Amino acid sequence: MPQNIQTIGVAGAGVMGQDIAALAAQYGRTVVLYDPVESALEGAAERVSTLVLRAAEKDPTLVAADILARIRTTDHLTELRCDLVIEAAPERLAVKHELFHPLEAIVSPSAILATNTSTIPVTRIAGVLRRPERCVGLHFFNPVAAMRLVELIAGRRTDLALIDQLEALMQSWGKTPIRVADSPGCVVNRVARPYYLEALRIAEEGLADYTTIDALLEAHGFRMCPFKLMDLIGIDTNHSVSQSLYDATFQEPRFRPSRLQQQLVDARLWGRKVGRGFYRYDDKAAQPGAYAPPRNGPKPAHSAAPFPPIFAPSIGWPRQHSLRRLHLHPCMETGIINAIRSRAALVVGSIFFSLLLFIASTALSDFQSLFTGRDSTIGEVAGKEIDVVELDQSFQPALAG
C-alpha cells in the first residue's frame, strides 16, 4: 500500500466529491472536502455521513465514527495542502482552470493534482499549470462505492511515475484501474454516449416512448436501461457530459446532445436526486409519468409493456445503425484502448457499462434479428468484424454475461 499519500483533498462537494471523500477516509486517509459554496458543504457532510454509516453496516470491521473523524469540510482553498488533490468540479474547462491555477501555488511541489474529468482531455486541463507533469486523470464512476473501475489518464506531459503510484493506490482501495490514452471521453464515456443519445433520439422522433425503450432493453437482459440510468446518474450531469464531449470533439455529430434532455435540465427534473426525472420516485421506486412529451411534440408510438411488439417486421429496429455508433471500433483505431488487453479491463464488464460492451458484440445485432427475422452478425461494430479474442480470451465470459 502506498504510504506517501496520506492526506487527500477533494475539490468539489457534489455527488462525486462526496463519494470520493467517503471512500478515501474509509481506507485510512485524512480527507479535506472543499467547496466554495458553504451551503453545498452542509448537504455534503450529511450525505457523507450516510455513506459511511451504510458502509459500516455492510462491513463490521469499519468504525463509522473513526472514518468520519478523518473527514473535514472547508470553503477555503488554502486548506487543500494535501499529498493528493482530486478535482471533482463541474465538467467545464473554465471551472477546472479557475481551480487548478491558484491551487498549484498552494500545494507542495511534490503534491499530485488529479482530475476526475469524464470528457475533457487531461492535457487541456493541465495547460494552465506551470508544472503540467504533476496533473493526471483519475476518473471514478458513479456510485463510487459500488463501481470498481477507475480510468487512469496520462496527459501529454504527465509524469508516468504518478500513474504507477495512483494505480497502486487504487488497487489498495479495492478498485480496478485501467490505463487509457488522453482523449475526449476516454473509453467508457466514449462508448456510453450513443447508448443514451440514441435512446433519446428514438423518443424525440416518436418511434417509442421512454418507458417502452427501457422495457425492451430490460426484457432483453440489460441490468440498467438508458432512461433509468440517466435518472440515477443525474440528467443534468449526464447532459453536461454529453455537451462537454460534443465540444471536445469539435461538434462531432454523433455526440450531439439531446434537446429532450435539455428540456428536463431546464425544468430541473434531474432524476432520482430531486425525486423526478423521466420517472418519478416514490419511496425510491421508479414510477412512470414524471416526464411527459410537449403537447405539440411527437406522440409516443406505444405505451409501456413488459416486452411490446414495438415495430412491424418490415420496419425492423428503427435505428439498427445505432449498433455501429458504439465507438469500440474508432477507439481501437485511434489507440485509445490499446492498453485494454489485460484482464484488468474485465471490470468494464462488471459495472453498469458492461452492457455497452455486450451491445457491441451481440445485443444490437440481436435486436435487428429480433424485429426483422434476419440473421445477426456477432461482433460487427461500425461495419468492422472484431474478434473478441484479440482483446483477451478471458474477455468472452464478460461479454456474454
CSV table of C-alpha atoms in Angstrom, one decimal:
chain,number,residue,atom,x,y,z
A,1,MET,CA,0.0,0.0,0.0
A,2,PRO,CA,1.4,3.4,-0.9
A,3,GLN,CA,2.4,5.2,2.3
A,4,ASN,CA,3.4,8.6,0.9
A,5,ILE,CA,-0.2,9.6,0.1
A,6,GLN,CA,-1.7,10.2,3.5
A,7,THR,CA,-3.8,13.3,3.1
A,8,ILE,CA,-6.3,13.7,0.2
A,9,GLY,CA,-8.1,16.9,-0.8
A,10,VAL,CA,-11.3,16.7,-2.8
A,11,ALA,CA,-12.2,19.8,-4.6
A,12,GLY,CA,-16.0,19.9,-5.3
A,13,ALA,CA,-18.6,18.7,-2.8
A,14,GLY,CA,-21.1,17.3,-5.3
A,15,VAL,CA,-22.2,13.7,-5.5
A,16,MET,CA,-18.8,12.5,-6.9
A,17,GLY,CA,-16.8,14.6,-4.5
A,18,GLN,CA,-18.8,13.2,-1.5
A,19,ASP,CA,-18.4,9.6,-2.7
A,20,ILE,CA,-14.6,10.0,-3.3
A,21,ALA,CA,-14.1,11.6,0.1
A,22,ALA,CA,-16.0,8.8,1.9
A,23,LEU,CA,-14.0,6.2,0.1
A,24,ALA,CA,-10.6,7.8,0.8
A,25,ALA,CA,-11.5,8.1,4.5
A,26,GLN,CA,-12.7,4.5,4.6
A,27,TYR,CA,-9.2,3.4,3.5
A,28,GLY,CA,-7.5,5.4,6.3
A,29,ARG,CA,-6.7,8.7,4.6
A,30,THR,CA,-7.2,12.1,6.1
A,31,VAL,CA,-9.6,14.0,3.8
A,32,VAL,CA,-10.3,17.6,3.3
A,33,LEU,CA,-13.5,18.2,1.3
A,34,TYR,CA,-13.6,21.7,-0.3
A,35,ASP,CA,-16.3,23.6,-2.0
A,36,PRO,CA,-16.6,27.4,-2.3
A,37,VAL,CA,-20.3,27.3,-1.6
A,38,GLU,CA,-20.9,26.9,2.1
A,39,SER,CA,-24.4,25.6,1.7
A,40,ALA,CA,-23.2,22.8,-0.5
A,41,LEU,CA,-20.8,21.6,2.2
A,42,GLU,CA,-23.7,21.3,4.7
A,43,GLY,CA,-25.6,18.9,2.4
A,44,ALA,CA,-22.3,17.1,1.6
A,45,ALA,CA,-21.5,16.5,5.2
A,46,GLU,CA,-24.9,14.9,5.8
A,47,ARG,CA,-24.7,12.6,2.8
A,48,VAL,CA,-21.1,11.6,3.5
A,49,SER,CA,-22.2,10.6,7.0
A,50,THR,CA,-24.9,8.5,5.4
A,51,LEU,CA,-22.5,6.8,3.0
A,52,VAL,CA,-20.1,6.0,5.8
A,53,LEU,CA,-22.8,4.6,8.1
A,54,ARG,CA,-24.0,2.4,5.2
A,55,ALA,CA,-20.5,1.1,4.6
A,56,ALA,CA,-20.1,0.3,8.3
A,57,GLU,CA,-23.3,-1.6,8.3
A,58,LYS,CA,-22.1,-3.8,5.4
A,59,ASP,CA,-18.6,-4.3,6.9
A,60,PRO,CA,-18.4,-4.8,10.7
A,61,THR,CA,-14.6,-4.1,10.6
A,62,LEU,CA,-15.3,-0.5,9.8
A,63,VAL,CA,-15.9,2.0,12.6
A,64,ALA,CA,-18.1,4.8,11.3
A,65,ALA,CA,-17.0,7.3,14.0
A,66,ASP,CA,-13.3,6.8,13.2
A,67,ILE,CA,-13.9,7.2,9.4
A,68,LEU,CA,-16.0,10.4,9.9
A,69,ALA,CA,-13.3,11.8,12.2
A,70,ARG,CA,-10.9,11.7,9.3
A,71,ILE,CA,-13.1,14.0,7.1
A,72,ARG,CA,-13.4,17.7,7.4
A,73,THR,CA,-15.0,20.3,5.1
A,74,THR,CA,-13.9,23.8,4.2
A,75,ASP,CA,-14.7,26.6,1.9
A,76,HIS,CA,-11.1,27.9,1.9
A,77,LEU,CA,-9.0,26.7,-1.0
A,78,THR,CA,-5.8,27.3,1.0
A,79,GLU,CA,-6.7,24.4,3.2
A,80,LEU,CA,-6.1,21.9,0.4
A,81,ARG,CA,-2.4,21.4,1.3
A,82,CYS,CA,-2.6,17.7,0.7
A,83,ASP,CA,-0.4,14.9,-0.8
A,84,LEU,CA,-3.1,14.3,-3.5
A,85,VAL,CA,-5.9,16.7,-4.6
A,86,ILE,CA,-8.7,15.2,-6.6
A,87,GLU,CA,-10.7,17.8,-8.6
A,88,ALA,CA,-14.4,16.9,-8.8
A,89,ALA,CA,-15.8,20.2,-10.1
A,90,PRO,CA,-18.4,20.6,-12.8
A,91,GLU,CA,-17.4,19.4,-16.3
A,92,ARG,CA,-16.5,22.8,-17.7
A,93,LEU,CA,-12.9,23.6,-18.7
A,94,ALA,CA,-13.0,27.2,-17.4
A,95,VAL,CA,-14.2,26.0,-14.0
A,96,LYS,CA,-11.3,23.5,-13.7
A,97,HIS,CA,-8.8,26.1,-14.8
A,98,GLU,CA,-10.1,28.5,-12.2
A,99,LEU,CA,-9.5,25.9,-9.6
A,100,PHE,CA,-6.1,24.5,-10.7
A,101,HIS,CA,-4.4,27.8,-11.4
A,102,PRO,CA,-4.4,29.1,-7.8
A,103,LEU,CA,-4.2,25.6,-6.3
A,104,GLU,CA,-0.8,24.9,-7.8
A,105,ALA,CA,0.6,27.7,-5.8
A,106,ILE,CA,-0.9,26.4,-2.6
A,107,VAL,CA,0.1,22.7,-2.6
A,108,SER,CA,3.6,21.4,-2.1
A,109,PRO,CA,5.9,20.8,-5.1
A,110,SER,CA,5.5,17.0,-4.7
A,111,ALA,CA,1.7,17.1,-4.5
A,112,ILE,CA,-0.3,15.3,-7.2
A,113,LEU,CA,-3.1,17.2,-8.9
A,114,ALA,CA,-5.7,14.8,-10.2
A,115,THR,CA,-8.9,15.5,-12.2
A,116,ASN,CA,-12.0,13.4,-12.2
A,117,THR,CA,-12.9,14.7,-15.6
A,118,SER,CA,-15.0,12.3,-17.7
A,119,THR,CA,-14.7,14.1,-21.1
A,120,ILE,CA,-12.1,16.9,-21.1
A,121,PRO,CA,-8.6,15.8,-22.1
A,122,VAL,CA,-6.1,16.0,-19.2
A,123,THR,CA,-3.6,17.8,-21.4
A,124,ARG,CA,-6.1,20.6,-21.9
A,125,ILE,CA,-6.8,20.9,-18.1
A,126,ALA,CA,-3.1,20.8,-17.3
A,127,GLY,CA,-2.4,23.6,-19.8
A,128,VAL,CA,-3.0,26.2,-17.1
A,129,LEU,CA,-0.3,24.7,-14.8
A,130,ARG,CA,3.4,25.7,-14.6
A,131,ARG,CA,4.2,22.1,-13.9
A,132,PRO,CA,1.7,20.1,-16.1
A,133,GLU,CA,3.7,16.9,-15.4
A,134,ARG,CA,2.0,16.6,-12.0
A,135,CYS,CA,-1.5,16.6,-13.4
A,136,VAL,CA,-3.2,13.2,-14.0
A,137,GLY,CA,-6.7,11.9,-14.8
A,138,LEU,CA,-8.3,9.8,-12.1
A,139,HIS,CA,-11.8,9.1,-13.3
A,140,PHE,CA,-14.2,7.3,-10.9
A,141,PHE,CA,-17.7,6.2,-11.8
A,142,ASN,CA,-21.0,6.8,-10.0
A,143,PRO,CA,-21.7,5.4,-7.5
A,144,VAL,CA,-18.1,5.3,-6.4
A,145,ALA,CA,-18.5,2.7,-3.6
A,146,ALA,CA,-20.0,0.2,-6.0
A,147,MET,CA,-18.2,0.8,-9.2
A,148,ARG,CA,-14.8,-0.9,-9.2
A,149,LEU,CA,-13.5,0.7,-12.5
A,150,VAL,CA,-11.2,3.7,-12.4
A,151,GLU,CA,-9.7,5.2,-15.6
A,152,LEU,CA,-6.1,6.4,-15.2
A,153,ILE,CA,-5.2,9.0,-17.8
A,154,ALA,CA,-1.8,10.5,-18.5
A,155,GLY,CA,-1.7,13.8,-20.3
A,156,ARG,CA,0.9,14.7,-22.9
A,157,ARG,CA,3.3,15.8,-20.2
A,158,THR,CA,2.2,13.8,-17.2
A,159,ASP,CA,5.0,12.1,-15.2
A,160,LEU,CA,4.3,8.4,-15.8
A,161,ALA,CA,5.6,7.6,-12.3
A,162,LEU,CA,2.4,9.2,-11.0
A,163,ILE,CA,0.3,6.8,-13.0
A,164,ASP,CA,2.2,3.9,-11.3
A,165,GLN,CA,1.7,5.4,-7.9
A,166,LEU,CA,-2.1,6.0,-8.4
A,167,GLU,CA,-2.6,2.6,-9.9
A,168,ALA,CA,-1.1,1.0,-6.7
A,169,LEU,CA,-3.3,3.4,-4.5
A,170,MET,CA,-6.5,2.4,-6.4
A,171,GLN,CA,-5.7,-1.2,-6.1
A,172,SER,CA,-5.3,-0.8,-2.4
A,173,TRP,CA,-8.7,0.7,-2.3
A,174,GLY,CA,-10.3,-2.3,-4.0
A,175,LYS,CA,-10.6,-0.7,-7.4
A,176,THR,CA,-9.6,-2.0,-10.8
A,177,PRO,CA,-7.7,0.8,-12.5
A,178,ILE,CA,-7.1,0.7,-16.3
A,179,ARG,CA,-4.8,3.0,-18.2
A,180,VAL,CA,-6.3,4.8,-21.1
A,181,ALA,CA,-5.0,7.3,-23.6
A,182,ASP,CA,-5.8,11.0,-23.2
A,183,SER,CA,-8.8,11.6,-25.4
A,184,PRO,CA,-12.2,13.2,-25.0
A,185,GLY,CA,-14.4,10.8,-23.1
A,186,CYS,CA,-11.6,8.2,-22.8
A,187,VAL,CA,-13.1,4.8,-23.2
A,188,VAL,CA,-16.3,4.4,-21.1
A,189,ASN,CA,-17.9,7.7,-21.9
A,190,ARG,CA,-16.9,7.5,-25.5
A,191,VAL,CA,-18.7,4.1,-25.7
A,192,ALA,CA,-21.6,5.2,-23.4
A,193,ARG,CA,-22.7,8.3,-25.3
A,194,PRO,CA,-24.6,6.5,-28.1
A,195,TYR,CA,-26.4,4.3,-25.6
A,196,TYR,CA,-28.0,7.4,-24.1
A,197,LEU,CA,-28.2,9.6,-27.1
A,198,GLU,CA,-29.7,7.1,-29.5
A,199,ALA,CA,-32.4,6.2,-26.9
A,200,LEU,CA,-33.2,9.9,-26.6
A,201,ARG,CA,-33.4,10.4,-30.3
A,202,ILE,CA,-35.8,7.4,-30.6
A,203,ALA,CA,-38.0,9.1,-28.0
A,204,GLU,CA,-37.7,12.5,-29.7
A,205,GLU,CA,-38.7,11.1,-33.0
A,206,GLY,CA,-41.8,9.5,-31.5
A,207,LEU,CA,-40.8,6.0,-32.5
A,208,ALA,CA,-41.3,4.8,-29.0
A,209,ASP,CA,-41.7,6.4,-25.6
A,210,TYR,CA,-39.1,6.2,-22.9
A,211,THR,CA,-40.9,3.5,-20.8
A,212,THR,CA,-41.1,1.3,-23.9
A,213,ILE,CA,-37.5,1.7,-24.7
A,214,ASP,CA,-36.5,0.8,-21.2
A,215,ALA,CA,-38.9,-2.1,-21.0
A,216,LEU,CA,-37.5,-3.5,-24.3
A,217,LEU,CA,-33.9,-3.4,-23.1
A,218,GLU,CA,-34.7,-4.7,-19.7
A,219,ALA,CA,-36.6,-7.6,-21.1
A,220,HIS,CA,-33.5,-8.3,-23.3
A,221,GLY,CA,-31.4,-8.8,-20.1
A,222,PHE,CA,-29.8,-5.4,-19.5
A,223,ARG,CA,-29.3,-4.6,-15.9
A,224,MET,CA,-29.9,-0.8,-16.3
A,225,CYS,CA,-31.9,0.8,-19.1
A,226,PRO,CA,-30.9,4.2,-20.6
A,227,PHE,CA,-33.6,6.4,-19.1
A,228,LYS,CA,-33.5,4.9,-15.6
A,229,LEU,CA,-29.7,5.1,-15.8
A,230,MET,CA,-29.8,8.8,-16.7
A,231,ASP,CA,-32.1,9.4,-13.8
A,232,LEU,CA,-29.7,7.6,-11.5
A,233,ILE,CA,-26.6,9.5,-12.8
A,234,GLY,CA,-28.5,12.8,-12.8
A,235,ILE,CA,-30.0,14.1,-16.0
A,236,ASP,CA,-28.2,17.4,-15.6
A,237,THR,CA,-24.8,15.6,-15.1
A,238,ASN,CA,-25.4,13.3,-18.0
A,239,HIS,CA,-26.4,16.1,-20.3
A,240,SER,CA,-23.3,18.1,-19.2
A,241,VAL,CA,-21.1,15.2,-20.0
A,242,SER,CA,-22.7,14.9,-23.5
A,243,GLN,CA,-22.2,18.6,-24.1
A,244,SER,CA,-18.6,18.5,-23.0
A,245,LEU,CA,-17.8,15.6,-25.2
A,246,TYR,CA,-19.6,17.2,-28.1
A,247,ASP,CA,-17.5,20.4,-27.7
A,248,ALA,CA,-14.2,18.4,-27.1
A,249,THR,CA,-14.7,16.5,-30.3
A,250,PHE,CA,-15.3,19.8,-32.3
A,251,GLN,CA,-19.1,19.2,-32.6
A,252,GLU,CA,-18.9,15.6,-33.8
A,253,PRO,CA,-22.5,15.0,-35.0
A,254,ARG,CA,-22.6,11.5,-33.3
A,255,PHE,CA,-22.2,13.2,-29.9
A,256,ARG,CA,-24.8,16.0,-30.5
A,257,PRO,CA,-26.7,16.5,-27.2
A,258,SER,CA,-30.4,15.9,-26.9
A,259,ARG,CA,-33.0,18.7,-26.9
A,260,LEU,CA,-35.3,16.5,-24.9
A,261,GLN,CA,-32.7,16.1,-22.2
A,262,GLN,CA,-32.0,19.9,-22.2
A,263,GLN,CA,-35.7,20.5,-21.6
A,264,LEU,CA,-35.6,18.3,-18.5
A,265,VAL,CA,-32.4,20.1,-17.3
A,266,ASP,CA,-34.2,23.4,-17.7
A,267,ALA,CA,-37.2,22.2,-15.9
A,268,ARG,CA,-35.0,21.0,-13.0
A,269,LEU,CA,-36.2,17.4,-13.5
A,270,TRP,CA,-32.8,15.9,-12.7
A,271,GLY,CA,-33.7,12.4,-11.7
A,272,ARG,CA,-33.5,10.5,-8.5
A,273,LYS,CA,-31.7,13.2,-6.6
A,274,VAL,CA,-34.7,15.5,-6.9
A,275,GLY,CA,-37.4,12.8,-6.9
A,276,ARG,CA,-38.3,13.4,-10.6
A,277,GLY,CA,-36.7,12.9,-13.9
A,278,PHE,CA,-38.0,10.7,-16.7
A,279,TYR,CA,-39.6,8.8,-13.9
A,280,ARG,CA,-40.9,10.0,-10.5
A,281,TYR,CA,-39.6,8.3,-7.4
A,282,ASP,CA,-41.9,7.4,-4.6
A,283,ASP,CA,-40.1,5.6,-1.8
A,284,LYS,CA,-37.1,5.2,-4.2
A,285,ALA,CA,-39.2,3.1,-6.6
A,286,ALA,CA,-39.3,4.3,-10.2
A,287,GLN,CA,-42.8,5.2,-11.4
A,288,PRO,CA,-43.5,6.3,-15.0
A,289,GLY,CA,-45.2,9.5,-15.6
A,290,ALA,CA,-42.9,12.2,-14.2
A,291,TYR,CA,-41.9,13.3,-17.7
A,292,ALA,CA,-44.4,13.8,-20.5
A,293,PRO,CA,-43.5,15.0,-24.0
A,294,PRO,CA,-44.6,18.5,-25.0
A,295,ARG,CA,-48.2,18.7,-26.1
A,296,ASN,CA,-47.3,19.8,-29.6
A,297,GLY,CA,-44.4,17.4,-29.8
A,298,PRO,CA,-44.2,13.9,-31.2
A,299,LYS,CA,-46.5,11.4,-29.6
A,300,PRO,CA,-45.1,8.2,-28.2
A,301,ALA,CA,-45.6,5.3,-30.6
A,302,HIS,CA,-46.6,2.8,-28.0
A,303,SER,CA,-47.3,2.6,-24.3
A,304,ALA,CA,-45.0,0.7,-21.9
A,305,ALA,CA,-45.4,-3.1,-21.8
A,306,PRO,CA,-43.2,-5.9,-20.5
A,307,PHE,CA,-42.0,-6.7,-24.0
A,308,PRO,CA,-44.0,-4.8,-26.5
A,309,PRO,CA,-44.2,-5.6,-30.3
A,310,ILE,CA,-42.8,-2.1,-31.0
A,311,PHE,CA,-42.1,-2.3,-34.7
A,312,ALA,CA,-43.6,-4.3,-37.6
A,313,PRO,CA,-41.1,-6.8,-39.0
A,314,SER,CA,-40.9,-4.8,-42.2
A,315,ILE,CA,-39.7,-1.8,-40.4
A,316,GLY,CA,-37.1,-3.5,-38.2
A,317,TRP,CA,-35.2,-1.9,-35.4
A,318,PRO,CA,-35.6,1.8,-36.1
A,319,ARG,CA,-32.0,2.6,-35.6
A,320,GLN,CA,-30.2,-0.5,-36.5
A,321,HIS,CA,-27.3,1.7,-37.4
A,322,SER,CA,-27.1,2.7,-33.8
A,323,LEU,CA,-25.2,-0.5,-33.3
A,324,ARG,CA,-22.4,0.8,-35.4
A,325,ARG,CA,-22.4,4.1,-33.4
A,326,LEU,CA,-20.9,2.3,-30.5
A,327,HIS,CA,-17.3,3.5,-30.6
A,328,LEU,CA,-15.2,0.5,-29.8
A,329,HIS,CA,-14.0,0.4,-33.4
A,330,PRO,CA,-13.0,4.1,-33.5
A,331,CYS,CA,-11.4,3.8,-30.1
A,332,MET,CA,-9.3,0.9,-31.2
A,333,GLU,CA,-8.2,2.7,-34.4
A,334,THR,CA,-7.2,5.8,-32.6
A,335,GLY,CA,-5.3,3.9,-29.9
A,336,ILE,CA,-7.5,4.9,-27.0
A,337,ILE,CA,-7.9,1.4,-25.8
A,338,ASN,CA,-4.5,-0.1,-26.8
A,339,ALA,CA,-3.9,-0.7,-23.1
A,340,ILE,CA,-7.1,-2.7,-22.6
A,341,ARG,CA,-5.6,-6.1,-23.4
A,342,SER,CA,-5.3,-7.3,-19.9
A,343,ARG,CA,-7.6,-9.0,-17.5
A,344,ALA,CA,-8.0,-5.7,-15.7
A,345,ALA,CA,-10.3,-4.4,-18.4
A,346,LEU,CA,-12.8,-7.1,-17.4
A,347,VAL,CA,-14.1,-4.7,-14.8
A,348,VAL,CA,-15.7,-2.8,-17.6
A,349,GLY,CA,-18.0,-5.7,-17.9
A,350,SER,CA,-18.6,-5.9,-14.2
A,351,ILE,CA,-20.1,-2.4,-13.8
A,352,PHE,CA,-23.2,-1.0,-15.4
A,353,PHE,CA,-21.3,-0.1,-18.6
A,354,SER,CA,-20.8,-3.9,-19.1
A,355,LEU,CA,-24.0,-3.7,-21.1
A,356,LEU,CA,-22.2,-1.4,-23.6
A,357,LEU,CA,-19.6,-4.0,-24.4
A,358,PHE,CA,-22.3,-6.6,-24.6
A,359,ILE,CA,-24.2,-4.4,-27.0
A,360,ALA,CA,-21.1,-4.1,-29.1
A,361,SER,CA,-20.6,-7.8,-29.5
A,362,THR,CA,-24.1,-9.3,-29.6
A,363,ALA,CA,-27.2,-7.4,-28.4
A,364,LEU,CA,-27.9,-4.8,-31.0
A,365,SER,CA,-27.5,-7.2,-33.9
A,366,ASP,CA,-29.8,-9.5,-31.9
A,367,PHE,CA,-32.3,-6.6,-31.8
A,368,GLN,CA,-32.2,-6.4,-35.6
A,369,SER,CA,-32.7,-10.1,-35.9
A,370,LEU,CA,-35.5,-10.0,-33.3
A,371,PHE,CA,-37.5,-7.4,-35.2
A,372,THR,CA,-36.6,-8.3,-38.8
A,373,GLY,CA,-36.0,-12.0,-38.7
A,374,ARG,CA,-32.6,-11.5,-40.2
A,375,ASP,CA,-29.6,-13.4,-39.1
A,376,SER,CA,-27.5,-11.4,-36.7
A,377,THR,CA,-23.7,-10.9,-37.2
A,378,ILE,CA,-22.0,-11.3,-33.9
A,379,GLY,CA,-19.1,-8.9,-33.2
A,380,GLU,CA,-20.0,-6.4,-36.0
A,381,VAL,CA,-19.2,-2.9,-34.8
A,382,ALA,CA,-19.1,0.1,-37.0
A,383,GLY,CA,-19.1,-2.2,-40.1
A,384,LYS,CA,-15.9,-4.0,-38.9
A,385,GLU,CA,-15.6,-7.6,-37.7
A,386,ILE,CA,-13.9,-7.6,-34.3
A,387,ASP,CA,-12.6,-10.8,-33.0
A,388,VAL,CA,-13.0,-10.6,-29.2
A,389,VAL,CA,-10.1,-13.0,-28.8
A,390,GLU,CA,-7.9,-10.1,-29.9
A,391,LEU,CA,-8.6,-8.4,-26.6
A,392,ASP,CA,-8.3,-11.3,-24.3
A,393,GLN,CA,-9.8,-14.8,-24.3
A,394,SER,CA,-10.9,-14.3,-20.8
A,395,PHE,CA,-12.9,-11.3,-22.0
A,396,GLN,CA,-15.5,-13.5,-23.6
A,397,PRO,CA,-17.4,-14.5,-20.4
A,398,ALA,CA,-17.8,-10.8,-19.5
A,399,LEU,CA,-19.2,-10.1,-23.0
A,400,ALA,CA,-21.6,-12.9,-22.7
A,401,GLY,CA,-22.8,-12.1,-19.1
